[in-house]
Short mmCIF file of C-alpha atoms in Angstrom, two decimals:
data_model
loop_
_atom_site.label_atom_id
_atom_site.label_comp_id
_atom_site.label_asym_id
_atom_site.label_seq_id
_atom_site.Cartn_x
_atom_site.Cartn_y
_atom_site.Cartn_z
CA MET A 1 -14.10 14.04 -6.14
CA ARG A 2 -16.50 13.72 -3.19
CA GLN A 3 -17.63 10.33 -1.98
CA SER A 4 -21.21 11.01 -3.07
CA ASN A 5 -20.04 11.45 -6.66
CA TRP A 6 -18.09 8.23 -7.05
CA ILE A 7 -20.94 6.48 -8.83
CA TRP A 8 -20.79 9.05 -11.62
CA PHE A 9 -17.19 8.15 -12.26
CA VAL A 10 -18.14 4.48 -12.58
CA VAL A 11 -20.97 5.23 -15.00
CA ILE A 12 -18.84 7.52 -17.19
CA ALA A 13 -15.95 5.03 -17.27
CA VAL A 14 -18.24 2.18 -18.34
CA ILE A 15 -19.85 4.31 -21.06
CA LEU A 16 -16.46 5.37 -22.43
CA ASN A 17 -15.25 1.80 -22.46
CA GLY A 18 -18.42 0.70 -24.19
CA SER A 19 -17.08 2.46 -27.29
CA SER A 20 -13.86 0.47 -27.16
CA VAL A 21 -13.76 -3.00 -28.72
CA TRP A 22 -11.39 -5.50 -27.14
CA ALA A 23 -10.48 -6.92 -30.49
CA ALA A 24 -8.32 -9.89 -31.33
CA LYS A 25 -6.00 -7.56 -33.25
CA ASP A 26 -4.99 -6.06 -29.87
CA ALA A 27 -3.80 -9.41 -28.53
CA ASP A 28 -0.16 -8.50 -29.17
CA ARG A 29 -0.52 -5.02 -27.69
CA PRO A 30 1.40 -4.52 -24.41
CA ALA A 31 -0.79 -4.40 -21.33
CA TYR A 32 -0.58 -1.51 -18.92
CA ASN A 33 2.19 -2.05 -16.39
CA LEU A 34 1.69 -1.40 -12.69
CA SER A 35 5.02 0.42 -12.95
CA ARG A 36 3.90 2.88 -15.60
CA TYR A 37 7.42 4.09 -16.44
CA LYS A 38 8.12 0.62 -17.88
CA GLU A 39 5.67 1.14 -20.73
CA ASP A 40 7.06 1.82 -24.22
CA TYR A 41 4.80 3.33 -26.88
CA SER A 42 7.39 3.83 -29.58
CA PHE A 43 5.61 1.07 -31.56
CA LEU A 44 2.86 3.61 -32.29
CA ARG A 45 5.16 5.23 -34.84
CA ASP A 46 3.42 2.72 -37.08
CA ALA A 47 0.03 4.37 -37.64
CA SER A 48 -1.59 1.02 -38.44
CA ARG A 49 -1.07 -0.05 -34.80
CA ARG A 50 -2.98 2.91 -33.38
CA THR A 51 -6.11 0.91 -32.64
CA ASP A 52 -7.04 2.25 -29.21
CA TYR A 53 -9.26 5.30 -28.80
CA LEU A 54 -6.61 6.94 -26.55
CA ASP A 55 -3.58 6.33 -28.76
CA SER A 56 -3.48 10.03 -29.61
CA LEU A 57 -2.38 10.57 -25.99
CA LYS A 58 -0.02 7.63 -25.78
CA TYR A 59 2.19 8.77 -28.65
CA ILE A 60 2.57 12.49 -29.45
CA PRO A 61 5.45 12.94 -31.96
CA LEU A 62 7.40 16.19 -31.86
CA ASP A 63 9.35 15.68 -35.10
CA LYS A 64 8.72 14.01 -38.47
CA GLN A 65 10.79 10.92 -37.65
CA GLY A 66 9.06 10.40 -34.31
CA ASP A 67 12.36 10.20 -32.41
CA PHE A 68 11.17 12.92 -30.02
CA TYR A 69 7.77 12.23 -28.47
CA PHE A 70 5.55 12.58 -25.43
CA SER A 71 3.34 9.94 -23.86
CA LEU A 72 0.57 10.87 -21.42
CA GLY A 73 -1.20 8.51 -19.05
CA GLY A 74 -2.94 8.10 -15.76
CA GLU A 75 -4.91 5.96 -13.39
CA THR A 76 -7.67 6.23 -10.86
CA ARG A 77 -8.55 3.61 -8.27
CA GLN A 78 -11.88 3.83 -6.42
CA HIS A 79 -11.71 1.61 -3.35
CA PHE A 80 -14.25 0.75 -0.66
CA GLU A 81 -12.81 -1.11 2.34
CA TYR A 82 -14.40 -2.63 5.42
CA ILE A 83 -12.61 -4.39 8.29
CA ASP A 84 -14.44 -5.99 11.19
CA ASN A 85 -12.10 -6.45 14.18
CA GLU A 86 -9.03 -4.83 12.66
CA ASN A 87 -5.91 -6.05 14.51
CA TRP A 88 -8.15 -8.75 16.05
CA GLY A 89 -10.14 -6.07 17.89
CA ALA A 90 -7.25 -4.10 19.42
CA GLY A 91 -7.43 -0.31 19.14
CA SER A 92 -10.15 1.86 17.62
CA GLN A 93 -12.60 0.14 15.28
CA ASP A 94 -14.80 1.18 12.35
CA SER A 95 -18.23 -0.40 11.93
CA ASN A 96 -19.19 1.09 8.55
CA GLY A 97 -16.15 0.92 6.30
CA TRP A 98 -14.49 3.76 4.40
CA TYR A 99 -13.90 5.00 0.90
CA LEU A 100 -10.47 5.59 -0.69
CA GLN A 101 -9.63 7.35 -3.94
CA ARG A 102 -6.28 7.47 -5.70
CA TYR A 103 -5.35 9.43 -8.83
CA LEU A 104 -2.09 9.20 -10.75
CA LEU A 105 -1.20 11.29 -13.80
CA HIS A 106 2.08 11.06 -15.73
CA ALA A 107 3.95 12.52 -18.69
CA ASP A 108 6.83 10.68 -20.36
CA PHE A 109 9.21 12.51 -22.72
CA HIS A 110 11.69 10.65 -24.97
CA ALA A 111 14.54 12.17 -26.98
CA LYS A 112 15.73 9.48 -29.36
CA ASP A 113 17.27 6.66 -27.35
CA SER A 114 19.56 8.86 -25.27
CA PHE A 115 17.40 10.90 -22.88
CA ARG A 116 14.12 10.48 -21.08
CA LEU A 117 12.16 12.50 -18.50
CA PHE A 118 9.33 10.88 -16.53
CA PHE A 119 6.96 12.89 -14.32
CA GLN A 120 4.08 11.53 -12.21
CA LEU A 121 1.68 13.24 -9.81
CA GLN A 122 -0.23 11.40 -7.08
CA THR A 123 -3.21 12.39 -4.97
CA GLY A 124 -5.25 10.30 -2.55
CA THR A 125 -8.27 10.87 -0.32
CA GLU A 126 -10.09 8.97 2.43
CA SER A 127 -13.71 9.40 3.51
CA GLY A 128 -15.66 7.93 6.39
CA ARG A 129 -13.02 6.08 8.41
CA ALA A 130 -13.47 6.24 12.18
CA GLY A 131 -10.31 7.82 13.56
CA GLY A 132 -9.50 9.50 10.24
CA PRO A 133 -7.02 8.52 7.52
CA ARG A 134 -4.01 6.32 8.17
CA GLY A 135 -0.55 7.51 7.15
CA VAL A 136 -0.79 5.88 3.70
CA ASP A 137 -4.39 6.93 2.96
CA GLU A 138 -4.36 10.63 2.15
CA ASP A 139 -2.22 13.21 0.35
CA ARG A 140 -3.75 16.24 -1.38
CA MET A 141 -1.18 16.21 -4.17
CA ASP A 142 2.52 15.56 -4.57
CA VAL A 143 5.22 14.37 -6.93
CA ASN A 144 5.33 10.59 -6.85
CA GLN A 145 8.02 10.34 -9.55
CA LEU A 146 10.25 12.82 -11.36
CA PHE A 147 13.40 11.32 -12.82
CA ALA A 148 15.69 11.67 -15.80
CA ASP A 149 17.36 8.81 -17.72
CA PHE A 150 20.66 9.34 -19.49
CA LYS A 151 21.47 6.40 -21.77
CA ILE A 152 25.03 5.66 -22.88
CA PRO A 153 25.80 2.91 -25.43
CA GLY A 154 28.40 0.36 -24.37
CA SER A 155 30.27 -2.24 -26.37
CA GLY A 156 28.21 -4.63 -28.49
CA ALA A 157 24.62 -4.93 -27.25
CA SER A 158 25.37 -3.48 -23.82
CA ARG A 159 24.38 -0.05 -22.55
CA PHE A 160 24.43 2.07 -19.41
CA THR A 161 21.50 4.07 -18.01
CA LEU A 162 21.92 6.70 -15.30
CA ARG A 163 18.63 7.49 -13.54
CA LEU A 164 18.44 10.48 -11.21
CA GLY A 165 15.48 11.77 -9.20
CA ARG A 166 12.35 10.61 -7.40
CA GLN A 167 11.36 7.13 -8.55
CA GLU A 168 9.63 3.90 -7.61
CA ILE A 169 12.10 1.05 -7.04
CA ILE A 170 11.27 -2.59 -7.61
CA PHE A 171 13.52 -5.65 -7.79
CA GLY A 172 13.02 -9.36 -8.26
CA ALA A 173 9.76 -10.95 -7.15
CA ARG A 174 8.96 -7.68 -5.30
CA ARG A 175 8.78 -9.57 -2.01
CA PHE A 176 11.18 -7.13 -0.34
CA PHE A 177 11.53 -4.26 -2.83
CA ASN A 178 8.12 -2.97 -3.85
CA TYR A 179 6.16 0.24 -4.51
CA ARG A 180 3.38 -0.37 -1.94
CA GLU A 181 0.47 -0.95 -4.31
CA ARG A 182 -1.98 -2.41 -1.77
CA PRO A 183 -2.48 0.79 0.33
CA ASN A 184 -3.98 3.94 -1.16
CA LEU A 185 -0.67 5.79 -1.68
CA ARG A 186 2.35 4.32 -3.42
CA LEU A 187 5.95 4.42 -2.20
CA SER A 188 8.73 6.23 -4.05
CA HIS A 189 12.35 7.11 -3.27
CA ASP A 190 14.74 9.97 -3.92
CA ALA A 191 17.51 8.02 -5.59
CA ALA A 192 20.44 7.77 -7.95
CA MET A 193 20.64 4.57 -9.99
CA LEU A 194 23.14 3.26 -12.53
CA MET A 195 22.09 0.29 -14.68
CA TRP A 196 24.20 -1.82 -17.04
CA GLN A 197 22.41 -4.18 -19.39
CA ASP A 198 23.22 -6.59 -22.21
CA GLU A 199 21.23 -9.40 -23.83
CA ALA A 200 21.38 -11.76 -20.82
CA THR A 201 22.37 -9.68 -17.78
CA THR A 202 21.24 -6.56 -15.93
CA VAL A 203 23.20 -5.06 -13.02
CA THR A 204 21.86 -2.10 -11.04
CA GLY A 205 23.65 -0.04 -8.40
CA PHE A 206 21.75 2.55 -6.37
CA VAL A 207 21.55 4.81 -3.32
CA ALA A 208 18.11 5.90 -2.12
CA ARG A 209 15.98 7.40 0.64
CA PRO A 210 12.24 6.57 1.01
CA VAL A 211 9.84 9.48 0.56
CA GLN A 212 7.72 10.22 3.64
CA ILE A 213 4.09 11.20 3.02
CA SER A 214 2.66 14.48 4.33
CA ARG A 215 -0.95 15.41 3.67
CA ASP A 216 -0.70 18.92 2.21
CA PHE A 217 0.26 20.02 -1.29
CA PHE A 218 3.80 19.22 -2.46
CA ASP A 219 5.33 18.72 1.00
CA ASN A 220 6.60 15.11 0.76
CA ASN A 221 10.31 14.70 1.44
CA SER A 222 12.89 12.04 2.15
CA GLY A 223 14.83 12.45 5.37
CA ASN A 224 17.80 10.93 7.17
CA GLU A 225 15.64 8.51 9.18
CA GLN A 226 15.95 5.83 6.50
CA SER A 227 18.39 5.29 3.66
CA TRP A 228 19.41 2.27 1.61
CA TRP A 229 21.90 1.33 -1.07
CA GLY A 230 22.85 -1.76 -2.98
CA LEU A 231 23.70 -3.77 -6.05
CA TYR A 232 21.18 -6.02 -7.79
CA GLY A 233 22.00 -8.39 -10.68
CA VAL A 234 19.75 -10.53 -12.89
CA HIS A 235 21.11 -13.14 -15.32
CA LYS A 236 19.30 -15.38 -17.81
CA THR A 237 21.27 -18.62 -17.80
CA SER A 238 22.08 -20.89 -20.74
CA TRP A 239 21.32 -24.01 -18.72
CA SER A 240 19.45 -26.97 -20.18
CA PHE A 241 16.24 -25.91 -18.38
CA PRO A 242 14.89 -22.34 -18.28
CA ALA A 243 16.38 -20.52 -15.30
CA ASN A 244 17.09 -16.99 -14.22
CA VAL A 245 19.38 -16.08 -11.34
CA ASP A 246 19.22 -12.92 -9.20
CA LEU A 247 22.08 -12.02 -6.86
CA TYR A 248 21.99 -8.93 -4.68
CA TYR A 249 23.39 -6.95 -1.77
CA VAL A 250 21.38 -4.24 0.01
CA GLY A 251 22.40 -2.01 2.91
CA LEU A 252 19.81 -0.32 5.12
CA ASN A 253 20.14 2.44 7.72
CA PHE A 254 17.02 2.82 9.89
CA GLU A 255 17.04 5.20 12.85
CA ALA A 256 15.04 4.21 15.95
CA HIS A 257 13.55 0.98 14.55
CA ARG A 258 11.36 -0.98 16.93
CA PHE A 259 11.47 -4.75 17.36
CA ASP A 260 10.20 -6.86 20.25
CA GLN A 261 13.73 -6.68 21.65
CA GLY A 262 13.53 -2.88 21.88
CA VAL A 263 14.19 0.32 19.93
CA ALA A 264 17.59 1.20 18.47
CA ASN A 265 19.39 2.45 15.38
CA GLU A 266 19.65 -0.32 12.80
CA ILE A 267 22.36 -0.80 10.19
CA ARG A 268 21.53 -3.97 8.30
CA HIS A 269 23.23 -5.68 5.36
CA THR A 270 21.26 -8.14 3.20
CA VAL A 271 22.66 -10.66 0.73
CA GLY A 272 20.29 -12.73 -1.35
CA ALA A 273 19.94 -15.17 -4.22
CA ARG A 274 16.85 -15.96 -6.26
CA LEU A 275 16.29 -18.78 -8.77
CA TRP A 276 13.20 -18.55 -10.95
CA GLY A 277 11.80 -19.63 -14.29
CA LYS A 278 9.10 -21.43 -16.24
CA GLU A 279 9.17 -24.77 -18.03
CA GLY A 280 5.97 -25.61 -19.86
CA ALA A 281 3.12 -25.62 -17.36
CA LEU A 282 5.48 -25.41 -14.35
CA ASP A 283 6.69 -22.12 -12.86
CA TYR A 284 8.92 -21.69 -9.83
CA ASP A 285 10.47 -18.95 -7.70
CA PHE A 286 12.87 -19.61 -4.80
CA GLU A 287 14.67 -16.92 -2.78
CA PHE A 288 17.32 -17.27 -0.05
CA VAL A 289 18.34 -14.32 2.15
CA TYR A 290 20.83 -13.68 4.96
CA GLN A 291 21.09 -10.47 6.99
CA PHE A 292 23.81 -9.15 9.29
CA GLY A 293 24.78 -5.82 10.87
CA THR A 294 24.12 -3.95 14.12
CA PHE A 295 21.04 -3.00 16.13
CA GLY A 296 22.27 -0.55 18.74
CA ASP A 297 24.89 -2.57 20.62
CA SER A 298 23.49 -5.89 19.38
CA GLN A 299 24.60 -7.91 16.37
CA ILE A 300 22.12 -8.84 13.65
CA SER A 301 21.91 -12.38 12.30
CA ALA A 302 18.65 -13.06 10.44
CA TRP A 303 17.50 -15.07 7.43
CA ALA A 304 14.59 -15.95 5.15
CA VAL A 305 13.64 -18.65 2.64
CA ALA A 306 10.72 -17.92 0.31
CA SER A 307 9.14 -19.91 -2.51
CA ASP A 308 6.23 -19.87 -4.92
CA THR A 309 5.67 -22.92 -7.13
CA GLY A 310 2.79 -23.28 -9.58
CA TYR A 311 1.39 -25.54 -12.28
CA THR A 312 -1.06 -24.25 -14.91
CA VAL A 313 -3.65 -26.53 -16.48
CA PRO A 314 -5.53 -25.36 -19.60
CA PHE A 315 -9.09 -26.55 -20.11
CA MET A 316 -12.07 -25.83 -22.35
CA GLY A 317 -10.23 -23.69 -24.90
CA GLU A 318 -8.86 -20.42 -23.52
CA ARG A 319 -9.61 -21.25 -19.88
CA SER A 320 -6.88 -22.20 -17.40
CA ALA A 321 -6.33 -23.01 -13.74
CA ARG A 322 -3.05 -22.39 -11.90
CA PHE A 323 -2.48 -24.48 -8.77
CA SER A 324 0.28 -23.07 -6.60
CA VAL A 325 1.84 -23.18 -3.15
CA ARG A 326 3.69 -20.34 -1.46
CA ALA A 327 5.91 -21.52 1.41
CA ASP A 328 7.99 -18.93 3.30
CA VAL A 329 10.03 -18.80 6.50
CA TYR A 330 11.22 -15.50 8.03
CA SER A 331 13.38 -15.62 11.14
CA GLY A 332 12.48 -14.16 14.51
CA ASP A 333 14.56 -13.20 17.53
CA ASN A 334 15.80 -16.18 19.55
CA ASN A 335 16.42 -14.37 22.83
CA ALA A 336 15.70 -10.72 23.66
CA SER A 337 18.61 -10.56 26.14
CA ASP A 338 21.38 -12.50 24.37
CA GLY A 339 22.99 -9.52 22.58
CA ASP A 340 21.86 -10.61 19.10
CA LEU A 341 18.86 -9.62 16.97
CA ASN A 342 17.55 -12.44 14.78
CA SER A 343 14.37 -10.72 13.56
CA PHE A 344 14.24 -10.58 9.78
CA ASN A 345 13.61 -7.15 8.22
CA PRO A 346 11.68 -7.42 4.89
CA MET A 347 12.56 -3.76 4.14
CA PHE A 348 9.90 -2.61 1.62
CA PRO A 349 7.64 -5.66 1.35
CA LYS A 350 4.88 -6.42 -1.10
CA GLY A 351 1.65 -6.37 0.90
CA LYS A 352 -0.28 -8.35 -1.71
CA HIS A 353 2.34 -11.09 -1.26
CA ILE A 354 0.28 -11.94 1.84
CA SER A 355 -3.22 -10.80 0.82
CA GLN A 356 -5.17 -7.62 0.13
CA SER A 357 -5.84 -7.18 3.86
CA ALA A 358 -2.35 -8.35 4.99
CA PRO A 359 -3.14 -8.60 8.73
CA VAL A 360 0.35 -9.97 9.47
CA GLY A 361 3.77 -9.20 8.02
CA LEU A 362 6.87 -11.17 7.13
CA THR A 363 9.00 -10.92 10.28
CA ASN A 364 9.13 -13.98 12.57
CA SER A 365 6.78 -16.26 10.69
CA TYR A 366 6.23 -19.51 8.85
CA GLN A 367 3.65 -19.06 6.12
CA LEU A 368 2.07 -21.76 3.96
CA GLN A 369 -0.46 -20.71 1.33
CA PRO A 370 -2.00 -23.08 -1.25
CA ARG A 371 -3.82 -21.16 -3.96
CA ILE A 372 -5.85 -21.71 -7.12
CA THR A 373 -6.36 -19.07 -9.81
CA VAL A 374 -8.91 -19.68 -12.57
CA LYS A 375 -9.00 -17.60 -15.75
CA TRP A 376 -12.39 -18.25 -17.30
CA ASP A 377 -12.02 -15.94 -20.29
CA ARG A 378 -10.52 -12.55 -21.11
CA HIS A 379 -13.01 -10.94 -18.72
CA TRP A 380 -13.45 -13.20 -15.68
CA SER A 381 -10.86 -14.54 -13.26
CA ALA A 382 -10.92 -15.67 -9.65
CA THR A 383 -8.42 -16.64 -6.96
CA ALA A 384 -9.02 -18.62 -3.78
CA SER A 385 -6.39 -19.36 -1.13
CA THR A 386 -5.86 -20.48 2.44
CA MET A 387 -2.90 -19.16 4.42
CA PHE A 388 -1.55 -20.75 7.61
CA VAL A 389 0.72 -18.62 9.83
CA TRP A 390 2.99 -19.66 12.70
CA ARG A 391 5.67 -17.80 14.67
CA GLU A 392 9.18 -18.89 13.72
CA SER A 393 10.54 -18.02 17.18
CA LEU A 394 8.50 -18.28 20.37
CA ASN A 395 10.55 -15.42 21.85
CA ASP A 396 9.55 -12.82 19.25
CA GLY A 397 6.28 -11.11 18.44
CA VAL A 398 3.95 -10.68 15.48
CA TYR A 399 4.59 -7.81 13.08
CA SER A 400 2.55 -5.85 10.55
CA ILE A 401 3.21 -5.74 6.80
CA GLY A 402 4.68 -2.28 7.45
CA ASN A 403 7.30 -3.87 9.76
CA GLY A 404 5.71 -2.53 12.96
CA LEU A 405 5.31 -4.66 16.10
CA LEU A 406 1.66 -5.70 16.54
CA ARG A 407 2.00 -7.99 19.57
CA THR A 408 4.87 -8.84 21.84
CA GLY A 409 5.98 -12.46 21.99
CA GLN A 410 6.76 -12.32 25.71
CA LEU A 411 3.22 -13.16 26.87
CA SER A 412 2.66 -16.51 25.17
CA ASN A 413 4.53 -19.68 24.22
CA ALA A 414 1.99 -20.57 21.53
CA ARG A 415 3.27 -20.81 17.97
CA TYR A 416 0.11 -20.76 15.83
CA VAL A 417 -0.99 -17.25 14.76
CA GLY A 418 -3.98 -18.15 12.61
CA THR A 419 -5.60 -19.18 9.33
CA GLN A 420 -6.75 -16.84 6.59
CA GLN A 421 -9.21 -17.63 3.82
CA GLU A 422 -9.25 -15.28 0.82
CA VAL A 423 -11.39 -15.08 -2.32
CA GLU A 424 -10.87 -12.51 -5.07
CA ILE A 425 -13.06 -12.16 -8.15
CA LYS A 426 -12.03 -9.85 -10.99
CA TYR A 427 -13.92 -8.68 -14.06
CA THR A 428 -11.92 -6.94 -16.80
CA PHE A 429 -14.05 -4.81 -19.11
CA ASP A 430 -11.10 -4.16 -21.42
CA ARG A 431 -7.47 -3.11 -21.12
CA HIS A 432 -8.50 0.17 -19.44
CA LEU A 433 -11.10 -0.80 -16.86
CA ASP A 434 -11.45 -3.57 -14.30
CA VAL A 435 -13.32 -4.19 -11.06
CA ARG A 436 -12.44 -6.54 -8.19
CA ALA A 437 -14.24 -7.87 -5.13
CA ILE A 438 -12.19 -9.36 -2.27
CA TYR A 439 -13.20 -11.23 0.88
CA ASN A 440 -10.85 -12.27 3.71
CA HIS A 441 -11.50 -14.10 6.94
CA PHE A 442 -8.63 -14.48 9.42
CA GLU A 443 -9.35 -16.97 12.18
CA ALA A 444 -7.32 -16.18 15.29
CA GLY A 445 -4.93 -18.92 16.39
CA SER A 446 -3.68 -19.88 19.85
CA PHE A 447 -1.04 -17.12 20.04
CA ILE A 448 -3.63 -14.40 19.31
CA GLU A 449 -6.08 -15.99 21.76
CA GLN A 450 -3.48 -16.01 24.55
CA THR A 451 -2.45 -12.39 23.98
CA ALA A 452 -6.04 -11.00 23.52
CA PRO A 453 -8.13 -9.51 22.12
CA ALA A 454 -8.67 -12.40 19.75
CA ASN A 455 -11.64 -11.69 17.51
CA ASP A 456 -11.59 -13.08 13.98
CA ILE A 457 -10.86 -10.46 11.30
CA VAL A 458 -13.37 -10.08 8.47
CA TYR A 459 -12.37 -7.98 5.48
CA TRP A 460 -14.40 -6.84 2.47
CA SER A 461 -13.05 -4.74 -0.37
CA GLY A 462 -14.24 -3.49 -3.73
CA LEU A 463 -11.88 -1.80 -6.22
CA LEU A 464 -12.55 -0.19 -9.57
CA THR A 465 -9.46 0.81 -11.56
CA TYR A 466 -9.29 2.81 -14.79
CA ARG A 467 -6.00 3.31 -16.66
CA PHE A 468 -5.08 5.15 -19.82
#
């Protein structure tokens, strides 16, 4: 689809959705999941629940009992983005903004409760950006996911699932293990995964390699430059207050990784614990991480503490306001010449954990972000936040959300990186179609001013997403 034709897509999508009624009878219907392979449409065996105009695509039975069926789905995201003073004015700049398009199409085959095959194509384009597309902007077409599930019953309510193939991998709060939703192209991995699950516990073991994006047709591959493996467990406790506990170990091999200390081969081991839950209006999420290993001839010793605590207040019927505070600390390197590396590696971080623009990453930082989210009705919602960012170590630099070094820490003893204001307004037409407008303003702090250039970053974004 050419940039000049994007408006036709918007018009057609709105017209189609005008024929769909967001009825109260759909209140118990599962919403679309950002991880589309998590959706289950077996409930559509019951013909009385086929209330959506696209249900004929969501459940296609292949036998009379409906034990063998296909489900088809897809998504498009139309995205205009403008950044004034990207990277605080360092490097090439774009004064007009650019237009991004992403298309995802999937087919999901189920054979009873024992076998499943999931296939997803992805294509993305970029138009109008000075300097051309970034590495995560454009891919003519490729396989984003193609995996098979083999399910084996265990004793009692337990079961095993073996998943083999290309797949998106997410764990926990998605702070460190995410599918890269904020950029135009999502992240997947060539992986083998074995999951054991019962009523209260899930344990997953895996080995994986990230898929590297190339821009031509069907040429994406995973290489030896990065690989990771691990064990991730989630347990719902029987404590007197609602609590869930995650415990995990992850190993990472990263060839020629660059930190402010230098460039070397990195073998890093991560152990973490997460405590999270919801009690009435209060929700909480705390995560504690320690990392060790080797960086060339240096030893790794790094850590992180992350939290998100919120309180939701209902008002005027179906309306609500959630007041929350995110407070995170990610270690930085104490001394570039002491033989140790203390820079935290967030591995595959969630960009939206910071903001839609995400001008800074998670390595070597304190971050404090109060936020308020208001849900006015089933259509309108808005979020406003202020984020304050400091360097954790004065001897380490500032990093991007993609774990790349943006500015060395050797030229300034200032700690304060800056303040970011963000406002996001979302209108949901129905379960298929929504539109968002996002504004960010990042005011450069003393560290950015002393390392120059130090222009404030202004970010505007508009996104229209249609799913089926």
